[in-house]
């Protein structure tokens, strides 16, 4: 079965600091990998996705993620956090006709 | 223009009642989904329809029944509501089934509170 593990349910960074949100997946086949963001009282919005090709994927709002097959990881990073980045972030894997989400990581950005 | 819309946004009701949540997408997508997000933000897929045909039916109580009158609509009907049904329900859609790596577009959610 495919699954996603997000390490750290809550990450707190200072404004301007590096953001690193961790995601590991288990998959018997090469998966499609996604990061979604959920702002308070809103639906999920796609940040970026990996399907094939370049393993470093750039998304919206300055976020990027790197697919590392050997580590079965797809960590999300942003060089400099902004207050507006405070939200819930979900890693997801889509092995077949399904989407499995991680438990989410709440990002807090301190001034 | 709203891509995926849900009504109502908030729903407060008594235990035992029957209620429906409506979802519409104007993206021309073939596949639609219902997710349940619990109080800990955990997201779980409930149903998926492709061209009005049910393709995913996770282990949810049969009190939950999805209905897809056409490709653009996927409604969720819930019978005999229970306290544990309180959650935020999200509708989503994608161009094709997810095996092709398509992203999903989510609605704003319906917060259901069962008293």
Coordinates of N, CA and C in Angstrom, one line a residue:
Chain A
X1 N 0.8 -1.2 0.0 CA 0.0 0.0 0.0 C 0.9 1.2 0.0
X2 N 0.4 2.2 -0.7 CA 1.1 3.5 -0.7 C 0.8 4.3 0.5
X3 N 1.8 5.0 1.0 CA 1.5 5.9 2.2 C 2.5 7.0 2.2
X4 N 2.1 8.0 3.0 CA 2.9 9.3 3.1 C 3.1 9.6 4.5
X5 N 4.3 9.9 4.9 CA 4.7 10.3 6.3 C 5.3 11.7 6.2
X6 N 4.6 12.6 7.0 CA 5.2 13.9 7.1 C 5.8 14.0 8.5
X7 N 7.1 14.3 8.6 CA 7.7 14.4 9.9 C 7.6 15.8 10.5
X8 N 6.9 15.8 11.6 CA 6.7 17.1 12.3 C 5.3 17.6 12.0
X9 N 4.4 17.6 12.9 CA 3.1 18.1 12.7 C 3.0 19.6 12.7
X10 N 4.1 20.1 13.4 CA 4.1 21.6 13.5 C 5.6 22.1 13.3
X11 N 5.8 23.0 12.4 CA 7.1 23.6 12.2 C 7.0 25.1 12.4
X12 N 7.9 25.7 13.2 CA 7.9 27.1 13.4 C 9.2 27.7 13.0
X13 N 9.1 28.8 12.1 CA 10.3 29.4 11.7 C 10.2 30.9 11.8
X14 N 11.3 31.6 11.8 CA 11.2 33.1 11.8 C 11.1 33.6 10.4
X15 N 10.5 34.7 10.3 CA 10.4 35.4 9.0 C 11.8 35.5 8.4
X16 N 12.0 35.1 7.1 CA 13.2 35.2 6.5 C 14.1 34.0 6.6
X17 N 13.7 33.1 7.4 CA 14.5 31.8 7.6 C 14.1 30.8 6.6
X18 N 14.9 29.8 6.5 CA 14.7 28.6 5.6 C 13.5 27.8 6.1
X19 N 12.6 27.4 5.2 CA 11.5 26.5 5.5 C 11.9 25.1 4.9
X20 N 11.7 24.1 5.8 CA 12.0 22.8 5.3 C 10.8 21.9 5.9
X21 N 10.0 21.4 5.1 CA 8.9 20.5 5.5 C 9.2 19.1 4.9
X22 N 9.2 18.1 5.8 CA 9.7 16.8 5.3 C 8.6 15.9 5.0
X23 N 8.8 15.1 3.9 CA 7.8 14.1 3.4 C 8.6 12.9 2.9
X24 N 8.1 11.7 3.5 CA 8.6 10.5 3.0 C 7.5 9.6 2.5
X25 N 7.7 8.8 1.5 CA 6.6 8.0 1.0 C 7.0 6.6 0.9
X26 N 6.1 5.7 0.9 CA 6.4 4.3 0.6 C 5.6 4.0 -0.7
X27 N 6.3 3.4 -1.6 CA 5.6 3.1 -2.9 C 6.4 1.9 -3.5
X28 N 5.6 1.0 -4.1 CA 6.2 -0.1 -4.8 C 6.5 0.2 -6.2
X29 N 5.9 1.3 -6.7 CA 6.1 1.8 -8.0 C 6.4 3.3 -8.0
X30 N 7.1 3.8 -9.0 CA 7.4 5.2 -9.0 C 6.0 6.0 -8.9
X31 N 5.9 6.8 -7.9 CA 4.6 7.5 -7.7 C 4.6 8.9 -8.3
X32 N 3.5 9.5 -8.3 CA 3.3 10.9 -8.6 C 3.3 11.6 -7.2
X33 N 4.0 12.6 -7.0 CA 4.1 13.3 -5.7 C 3.6 14.7 -5.8
X34 N 3.0 15.2 -4.7 CA 2.4 16.5 -4.7 C 2.6 17.2 -3.3
X35 N 2.7 18.5 -3.4 CA 2.5 19.3 -2.2 C 1.4 20.2 -2.4
X36 N 0.5 20.2 -1.4 CA -0.7 21.1 -1.4 C -0.6 22.0 -0.1
X37 N -1.1 23.2 -0.3 CA -1.2 24.1 0.9 C -2.6 24.5 1.2
X38 N -2.9 24.5 2.5 CA -4.3 24.9 2.9 C -4.2 26.1 3.8
X39 N -4.7 27.2 3.4 CA -4.8 28.4 4.2 C -6.1 28.3 5.1
X40 N -6.1 29.0 6.2 CA -7.2 28.8 7.2 C -8.6 29.0 6.5
X41 N -9.4 28.0 6.8 CA -10.8 28.1 6.3 C -10.9 28.1 4.7
X42 N -9.9 27.4 4.1 CA -10.0 27.3 2.7 C -9.7 25.9 2.2
X43 N -9.9 25.7 0.9 CA -9.6 24.4 0.4 C -8.1 24.2 0.1
X44 N -7.7 23.1 -0.4 CA -6.3 22.9 -0.7 C -6.0 23.4 -2.1
X45 N -4.7 23.9 -2.2 CA -4.2 24.5 -3.4 C -2.9 23.8 -3.8
X46 N -2.7 23.5 -5.0 CA -1.5 22.8 -5.4 C -0.3 23.8 -5.3
X47 N 0.8 23.3 -4.7 CA 2.0 24.1 -4.7 C 2.9 23.6 -5.8
X48 N 3.1 22.3 -5.9 CA 3.9 21.8 -7.0 C 3.7 20.3 -7.0
X49 N 4.2 19.7 -8.1 CA 4.0 18.2 -8.2 C 5.2 17.7 -9.0
X50 N 5.5 16.4 -8.8 CA 6.5 15.6 -9.5 C 5.8 14.5 -10.2
X51 N 6.0 14.4 -11.5 CA 5.5 13.2 -12.2 C 6.7 12.5 -12.8
X52 N 7.4 13.1 -13.8 CA 8.6 12.5 -14.3 C 9.6 13.6 -14.7
X53 N 10.8 13.2 -15.0 CA 11.8 14.2 -15.5 C 12.6 14.8 -14.4
X54 N 12.8 16.0 -14.4 CA 13.7 16.7 -13.5 C 13.2 16.5 -12.0
X55 N 14.2 16.1 -11.2 CA 13.8 15.7 -9.8 C 13.6 16.9 -8.9
X56 N 14.1 18.1 -9.3 CA 13.9 19.3 -8.5 C 12.8 20.1 -9.2
X57 N 11.7 20.2 -8.4 CA 10.5 20.8 -9.0 C 10.3 22.1 -8.3
X58 N 10.0 23.1 -9.1 CA 9.7 24.5 -8.6 C 8.2 24.7 -8.6
X59 N 7.7 25.3 -7.6 CA 6.3 25.6 -7.5 C 6.0 27.1 -7.3
X60 N 4.8 27.3 -6.9 CA 4.3 28.7 -6.7 C 4.9 29.2 -5.4
X61 N 4.9 30.6 -5.2 CA 5.2 31.2 -4.0 C 6.7 31.0 -3.6
X62 N 7.5 30.6 -4.5 CA 9.0 30.4 -4.1 C 9.3 29.0 -3.5
X63 N 8.3 28.1 -3.5 CA 8.6 26.8 -2.9 C 9.2 25.9 -4.0
X64 N 10.0 24.9 -3.5 CA 10.5 23.9 -4.4 C 10.6 22.6 -3.6
X65 N 10.7 21.5 -4.3 CA 10.8 20.2 -3.7 C 11.7 19.3 -4.6
X66 N 12.4 18.4 -3.9 CA 13.3 17.5 -4.7 C 12.9 16.1 -4.4
X67 N 12.7 15.4 -5.5 CA 12.3 13.9 -5.4 C 13.6 13.2 -5.3
X68 N 13.8 12.4 -4.3 CA 15.0 11.6 -4.1 C 14.5 10.1 -3.9
X69 N 14.7 9.4 -5.0 CA 14.2 8.0 -5.0 C 14.9 7.2 -4.0
X70 N 16.2 7.4 -3.9 CA 17.0 6.5 -3.0 C 16.6 6.7 -1.5
X71 N 16.1 7.9 -1.2 CA 15.6 8.2 0.2 C 14.1 8.2 0.3
X72 N 13.4 7.9 -0.8 CA 12.0 7.9 -0.8 C 11.4 9.2 -0.2
X73 N 12.0 10.3 -0.6 CA 11.6 11.6 0.1 C 11.2 12.6 -1.0
X74 N 10.5 13.6 -0.5 CA 10.0 14.7 -1.4 C 9.8 15.9 -0.5
X75 N 10.9 16.3 0.1 CA 10.9 17.4 1.0 C 10.6 18.8 0.4
X76 N 9.9 19.6 1.0 CA 9.5 20.9 0.5 C 10.4 22.0 1.2
X77 N 10.9 22.9 0.4 CA 11.7 24.0 0.9 C 11.4 25.3 0.3
X78 N 11.7 26.4 1.1 CA 11.7 27.7 0.6 C 12.8 28.5 1.3
X79 N 13.6 29.2 0.5 CA 14.8 29.8 1.1 C 14.5 30.8 2.2
X80 N 13.4 31.6 2.1 CA 13.1 32.7 3.0 C 11.6 32.7 3.3
X81 N 11.3 32.4 4.5 CA 9.8 32.4 4.9 C 9.2 33.8 5.0
X82 N 8.0 33.8 4.6 CA 7.2 35.1 4.7 C 6.0 34.8 5.6
X83 N 5.5 35.9 6.2 CA 4.4 35.7 7.1 C 3.2 35.1 6.4
X84 N 3.0 35.3 5.1 CA 1.9 34.8 4.4 C 2.0 33.3 4.1
X85 N 3.2 32.7 4.4 CA 3.4 31.3 4.2 C 2.7 30.5 5.3
X86 N 2.3 31.1 6.4 CA 1.7 30.4 7.5 C 0.4 29.7 7.0
X87 N 0.4 28.4 7.2 CA -0.7 27.5 6.6 C -0.4 26.1 7.0
X88 N -1.3 25.2 6.5 CA -1.1 23.8 6.7 C -0.6 23.2 5.4
X89 N 0.4 22.4 5.4 CA 0.9 21.8 4.2 C 0.8 20.3 4.1
X90 N 0.3 19.8 3.0 CA 0.1 18.4 2.8 C 0.9 17.9 1.7
X91 N 1.6 16.8 2.0 CA 2.3 16.0 1.0 C 1.3 14.9 0.6
X92 N 1.3 14.5 -0.7 CA 0.4 13.5 -1.2 C 1.1 12.7 -2.2
X93 N 0.7 11.4 -2.3 CA 1.2 10.5 -3.3 C 0.0 9.9 -4.1
X94 N 0.2 9.8 -5.4 CA -0.9 9.3 -6.2 C -0.4 8.1 -7.0
X95 N -0.5 6.9 -6.4 CA 0.0 5.8 -7.1 C -0.9 5.3 -8.3
X96 N -2.2 5.4 -8.1 CA -3.1 4.9 -9.1 C -4.2 5.9 -9.2
X97 N -5.4 5.4 -9.2 CA -6.6 6.3 -9.2 C -7.0 6.8 -7.9
X98 N -6.0 7.3 -7.1 CA -6.3 7.6 -5.7 C -5.3 8.7 -5.3
X99 N -5.5 9.4 -4.3 CA -4.6 10.3 -3.7 C -4.5 10.1 -2.2
X100 N -3.3 9.8 -1.8 CA -3.1 9.5 -0.3 C -2.4 10.7 0.3
X101 N -3.0 11.3 1.3 CA -2.4 12.5 1.9 C -1.6 12.2 3.2
X102 N -0.6 12.9 3.4 CA 0.0 12.8 4.7 C -0.8 13.6 5.8
X103 N -0.4 13.5 7.0 CA -1.2 14.1 8.1 C -1.1 15.6 8.2
X104 N -0.3 16.2 7.4 CA -0.2 17.6 7.3 C 0.9 18.2 8.3
X105 N 1.5 19.3 7.9 CA 2.4 20.0 8.8 C 1.9 21.5 8.9
X106 N 1.7 21.9 10.1 CA 1.3 23.3 10.2 C 2.6 24.2 10.3
X107 N 2.7 25.1 9.4 CA 3.8 26.0 9.4 C 3.4 27.4 10.1
X108 N 4.2 27.7 11.1 CA 4.0 29.0 11.8 C 5.2 29.9 11.4
X109 N 5.0 31.1 11.1 CA 6.1 32.1 10.8 C 6.0 33.2 11.8
X110 N 7.1 33.3 12.5 CA 7.2 34.3 13.6 C 7.9 35.6 13.0
X111 N 7.4 36.7 13.5 CA 7.9 38.0 13.0 C 9.4 38.2 13.5
Chain B
X1 N -14.1 33.5 -11.8 CA -15.0 32.4 -11.7 C -14.6 31.3 -10.8
X2 N -15.5 30.8 -10.0 CA -15.2 29.7 -9.1 C -15.0 28.4 -9.8
X3 N -13.9 27.7 -9.6 CA -13.6 26.5 -10.3 C -14.4 25.3 -9.8
X4 N -14.3 25.1 -8.4 CA -15.0 24.1 -7.7 C -15.8 24.7 -6.6
X5 N -17.1 24.6 -6.6 CA -17.9 25.3 -5.6 C -18.7 24.2 -4.8
X6 N -18.9 24.6 -3.6 CA -19.7 23.7 -2.7 C -20.8 24.5 -2.0
X7 N -21.9 23.9 -1.8 CA -22.9 24.5 -0.9 C -23.6 23.5 0.0
X8 N -23.8 23.8 1.2 CA -23.5 25.1 1.8 C -22.1 25.2 2.3
X9 N -21.7 26.3 2.8 CA -20.3 26.4 3.4 C -20.3 25.9 4.8
X10 N -21.4 26.2 5.5 CA -21.6 25.7 6.9 C -22.9 25.0 7.0
X11 N -22.9 23.9 7.8 CA -24.1 23.1 7.9 C -24.2 22.6 9.4
X12 N -25.2 23.1 10.1 CA -25.3 22.7 11.5 C -26.7 22.0 11.6
X13 N -26.6 20.8 12.2 CA -27.9 20.0 12.2 C -27.9 19.1 13.4
X14 N -29.0 18.5 13.6 CA -29.2 17.6 14.8 C -28.9 16.2 14.4
X15 N -28.5 15.4 15.3 CA -28.3 13.9 15.1 C -29.5 13.3 14.5
X16 N -29.4 12.4 13.6 CA -30.5 11.7 13.1 C -31.1 12.3 11.8
X17 N -30.7 13.5 11.6 CA -31.2 14.2 10.4 C -30.5 13.7 9.1
X18 N -31.2 14.0 7.9 CA -30.6 13.7 6.6 C -30.2 15.0 6.0
X19 N -29.0 15.1 5.4 CA -28.6 16.3 4.8 C -27.8 16.0 3.5
X20 N -27.7 17.0 2.6 CA -27.0 16.9 1.4 C -26.0 18.1 1.2
X21 N -24.9 17.8 0.6 CA -23.9 18.8 0.2 C -23.8 18.7 -1.3
X22 N -23.8 19.9 -1.9 CA -23.7 19.9 -3.3 C -22.3 20.4 -3.8
X23 N -21.9 19.9 -4.9 CA -20.6 20.3 -5.5 C -20.7 20.4 -7.0
X24 N -20.1 21.5 -7.5 CA -20.2 21.7 -8.9 C -18.8 22.2 -9.4
X25 N -18.3 21.7 -10.5 CA -17.1 22.2 -11.1 C -17.3 22.7 -12.5
X26 N -16.7 23.8 -12.8 CA -16.8 24.4 -14.2 C -15.5 24.3 -15.0
X27 N -14.7 23.3 -14.6 CA -13.4 23.2 -15.3 C -13.5 22.2 -16.4
X28 N -14.6 21.5 -16.6 CA -14.7 20.5 -17.7 C -14.0 19.2 -17.4
X29 N -13.7 19.0 -16.1 CA -13.0 17.8 -15.6 C -13.9 16.6 -15.7
X30 N -13.3 15.4 -15.8 CA -14.0 14.2 -15.9 C -14.2 13.5 -14.6
X31 N -13.3 13.8 -13.6 CA -13.3 13.1 -12.4 C -13.6 14.0 -11.2
X32 N -14.4 13.5 -10.3 CA -14.7 14.3 -9.1 C -14.6 13.4 -7.8
X33 N -14.3 14.1 -6.7 CA -14.0 13.4 -5.5 C -14.7 14.0 -4.3
X34 N -14.9 13.2 -3.2 CA -15.3 13.7 -1.9 C -14.2 13.3 -0.9
X35 N -13.8 14.2 -0.1 CA -12.9 14.0 1.0 C -13.5 14.4 2.3
X36 N -13.1 13.7 3.4 CA -13.5 14.2 4.7 C -12.2 14.6 5.5
X37 N -12.2 15.8 6.1 CA -11.1 16.2 6.9 C -11.6 16.4 8.3
X38 N -10.9 15.6 9.2 CA -11.3 15.6 10.6 C -10.7 16.8 11.3
X39 N -11.0 16.8 12.6 CA -10.6 17.9 13.5 C -9.0 18.0 13.6
X40 N -8.3 16.9 13.3 CA -6.9 17.0 13.3 C -6.3 17.2 11.9
X41 N -7.1 17.6 11.0 CA -6.7 18.0 9.6 C -6.4 16.8 8.8
X42 N -6.7 15.6 9.2 CA -6.4 14.4 8.4 C -7.4 14.3 7.3
X43 N -6.9 14.2 6.1 CA -7.7 14.1 4.9 C -7.9 12.7 4.4
X44 N -9.1 12.3 4.2 CA -9.3 10.9 3.7 C -10.3 10.9 2.6
X45 N -9.9 10.2 1.5 CA -10.8 10.2 0.4 C -12.0 9.3 0.7
X46 N -13.2 9.7 0.2 CA -14.4 8.9 0.5 C -14.9 8.3 -0.8
X47 N -15.0 9.1 -1.8 CA -15.6 8.6 -3.1 C -14.8 9.3 -4.3
X48 N -14.9 8.6 -5.4 CA -14.4 9.2 -6.7 C -15.3 8.8 -7.8
X49 N -15.7 9.7 -8.6 CA -16.5 9.4 -9.8 C -15.7 9.9 -11.1
X50 N -15.8 9.0 -12.1 CA -15.2 9.4 -13.4 C -16.3 9.3 -14.4
X51 N -16.6 10.4 -15.1 CA -17.7 10.4 -16.1 C -19.0 9.7 -15.5
X52 N -19.3 10.2 -14.3 CA -20.5 9.7 -13.6 C -20.5 8.3 -13.1
X53 N -19.3 7.6 -13.3 CA -19.2 6.3 -12.8 C -18.4 6.2 -11.5
X54 N -18.8 5.5 -10.5 CA -18.1 5.4 -9.3 C -16.8 4.5 -9.5
X55 N -15.7 5.1 -9.2 CA -14.4 4.3 -9.3 C -13.7 4.1 -8.0
X56 N -13.9 4.9 -7.0 CA -13.4 4.7 -5.7 C -14.5 4.8 -4.7
X57 N -14.6 3.8 -3.8 CA -15.6 3.8 -2.8 C -14.9 3.3 -1.5
X58 N -14.3 4.2 -0.8 CA -13.6 3.8 0.4 C -14.5 3.3 1.5
X59 N -14.0 2.7 2.5 CA -14.9 2.1 3.6 C -15.5 3.2 4.4
X60 N -16.6 3.8 3.8 CA -17.4 4.7 4.6 C -18.7 4.1 4.9
X61 N -19.4 4.5 5.9 CA -20.7 3.9 6.2 C -21.7 4.1 5.0
X62 N -22.6 3.2 4.9 CA -23.5 3.3 3.7 C -24.6 4.4 4.0
X63 N -24.5 5.1 5.1 CA -25.3 6.3 5.3 C -24.9 7.4 4.3
X64 N -23.7 7.3 3.8 CA -23.1 8.3 2.9 C -23.4 7.8 1.5
X65 N -24.1 8.6 0.7 CA -24.3 8.1 -0.7 C -24.0 9.3 -1.7
X66 N -23.1 9.1 -2.5 CA -22.8 10.1 -3.5 C -23.7 10.0 -4.7
X67 N -24.0 11.1 -5.4 CA -24.8 11.1 -6.6 C -24.2 12.0 -7.6
X68 N -24.1 11.5 -8.8 CA -23.5 12.4 -9.9 C -24.5 12.5 -11.0
X69 N -25.3 13.5 -11.0 CA -26.2 13.6 -12.1 C -25.6 13.9 -13.5
X70 N -24.4 14.5 -13.5 CA -23.7 14.7 -14.7 C -22.2 15.0 -14.3
X71 N -21.4 15.1 -15.3 CA -19.9 15.2 -15.1 C -19.5 16.4 -14.2
X72 N -20.3 17.4 -14.2 CA -20.0 18.6 -13.5 C -20.4 18.7 -12.1
X73 N -21.2 17.7 -11.7 CA -21.8 17.7 -10.3 C -21.6 16.4 -9.6
X74 N -21.2 16.5 -8.3 CA -21.1 15.3 -7.5 C -21.7 15.8 -6.1
X75 N -22.8 15.3 -5.8 CA -23.4 15.6 -4.5 C -23.2 14.5 -3.5
X76 N -23.3 14.9 -2.2 CA -23.1 13.9 -1.1 C -24.3 14.0 -0.2
X77 N -25.0 12.8 -0.1 CA -26.1 12.8 0.8 C -25.8 11.9 2.0
X78 N -26.2 12.4 3.2 CA -25.8 11.7 4.4 C -27.1 11.5 5.2
X79 N -27.4 10.2 5.4 CA -28.6 9.8 6.2 C -28.2 9.6 7.7
X80 N -29.2 9.8 8.5 CA -29.1 9.5 9.9 C -27.8 10.0 10.5
X81 N -27.6 11.3 10.4 CA -26.3 11.9 10.9 C -25.9 11.6 12.3
X82 N -24.7 11.4 12.5 CA -24.1 11.0 13.8 C -23.1 12.1 14.2
X83 N -22.8 12.1 15.5 CA -21.9 13.1 16.0 C -20.5 13.0 15.3
X84 N -20.1 11.8 15.0 CA -18.8 11.5 14.4 C -18.7 12.0 13.0
X85 N -19.8 12.4 12.4 CA -19.8 12.9 11.0 C -19.4 14.3 11.0
X86 N -19.3 15.0 12.1 CA -18.8 16.4 12.2 C -17.4 16.4 11.6
X87 N -17.2 17.3 10.6 CA -15.9 17.4 9.9 C -16.1 18.4 8.8
X88 N -15.0 18.6 8.1 CA -15.1 19.5 6.9 C -15.0 18.5 5.7
X89 N -16.0 18.7 4.8 CA -16.0 17.9 3.6 C -15.6 18.7 2.4
X90 N -14.6 18.1 1.7 CA -14.1 18.8 0.5 C -14.5 18.0 -0.7
X91 N -14.9 18.8 -1.7 CA -15.1 18.2 -3.1 C -13.9 18.6 -3.9
X92 N -13.5 17.8 -4.8 CA -12.4 18.1 -5.7 C -12.6 17.5 -7.1
X93 N -11.9 18.0 -8.0 CA -12.0 17.5 -9.4 C -10.6 17.4 -10.0
X94 N -10.5 16.6 -11.0 CA -9.3 16.5 -11.8 C -9.6 16.2 -13.3
X95 N -8.7 16.6 -14.2 CA -8.9 16.4 -15.6 C -9.3 15.0 -15.9
X96 N -8.4 14.1 -15.5 CA -8.6 12.7 -15.7 C -8.4 11.9 -14.4
X97 N -8.4 10.6 -14.4 CA -8.1 9.9 -13.2 C -6.7 10.1 -12.8
X98 N -6.4 9.9 -11.6 CA -5.1 10.3 -11.0 C -3.9 9.5 -11.4
X99 N -4.2 8.4 -12.1 CA -3.1 7.5 -12.5 C -2.3 8.2 -13.6
X100 N -2.7 9.3 -14.1 CA -2.0 10.0 -15.1 C -1.2 11.2 -14.5
X101 N -1.2 11.3 -13.2 CA -0.5 12.4 -12.6 C -1.2 13.7 -12.5
X102 N -2.5 13.7 -12.8 CA -3.2 15.0 -12.7 C -3.3 15.5 -11.3
X103 N -3.3 16.8 -11.2 CA -3.6 17.5 -9.9 C -5.1 17.5 -9.7
X104 N -5.4 17.7 -8.4 CA -6.8 17.9 -8.0 C -7.0 19.4 -7.7
X105 N -8.2 19.8 -8.0 CA -8.7 21.2 -7.7 C -9.8 21.0 -6.6
X106 N -9.6 21.7 -5.5 CA -10.4 21.6 -4.3 C -11.4 22.7 -4.2
X107 N -12.6 22.3 -3.7 CA -13.6 23.3 -3.3 C -13.2 23.9 -2.0
X108 N -14.0 24.9 -1.5 CA -13.7 25.6 -0.3 C -14.0 24.9 1.0
X109 N -14.8 23.8 0.8 CA -15.1 23.0 2.0 C -16.5 23.3 2.5
X110 N -17.1 22.3 3.1 CA -18.4 22.4 3.9 C -18.1 22.0 5.3
X111 N -18.3 22.9 6.2 CA -18.1 22.5 7.6 C -19.4 22.0 8.2
X112 N -19.4 20.7 8.5 CA -20.6 20.0 9.0 C -20.5 19.9 10.5
X113 N -21.5 20.4 11.2 CA -21.5 20.2 12.7 C -22.8 19.5 13.1
X114 N -22.6 18.3 13.7 CA -23.8 17.6 14.1 C -23.9 17.7 15.6
X115 N -25.1 18.2 16.1 CA -25.3 18.4 17.5 C -26.1 17.3 18.2

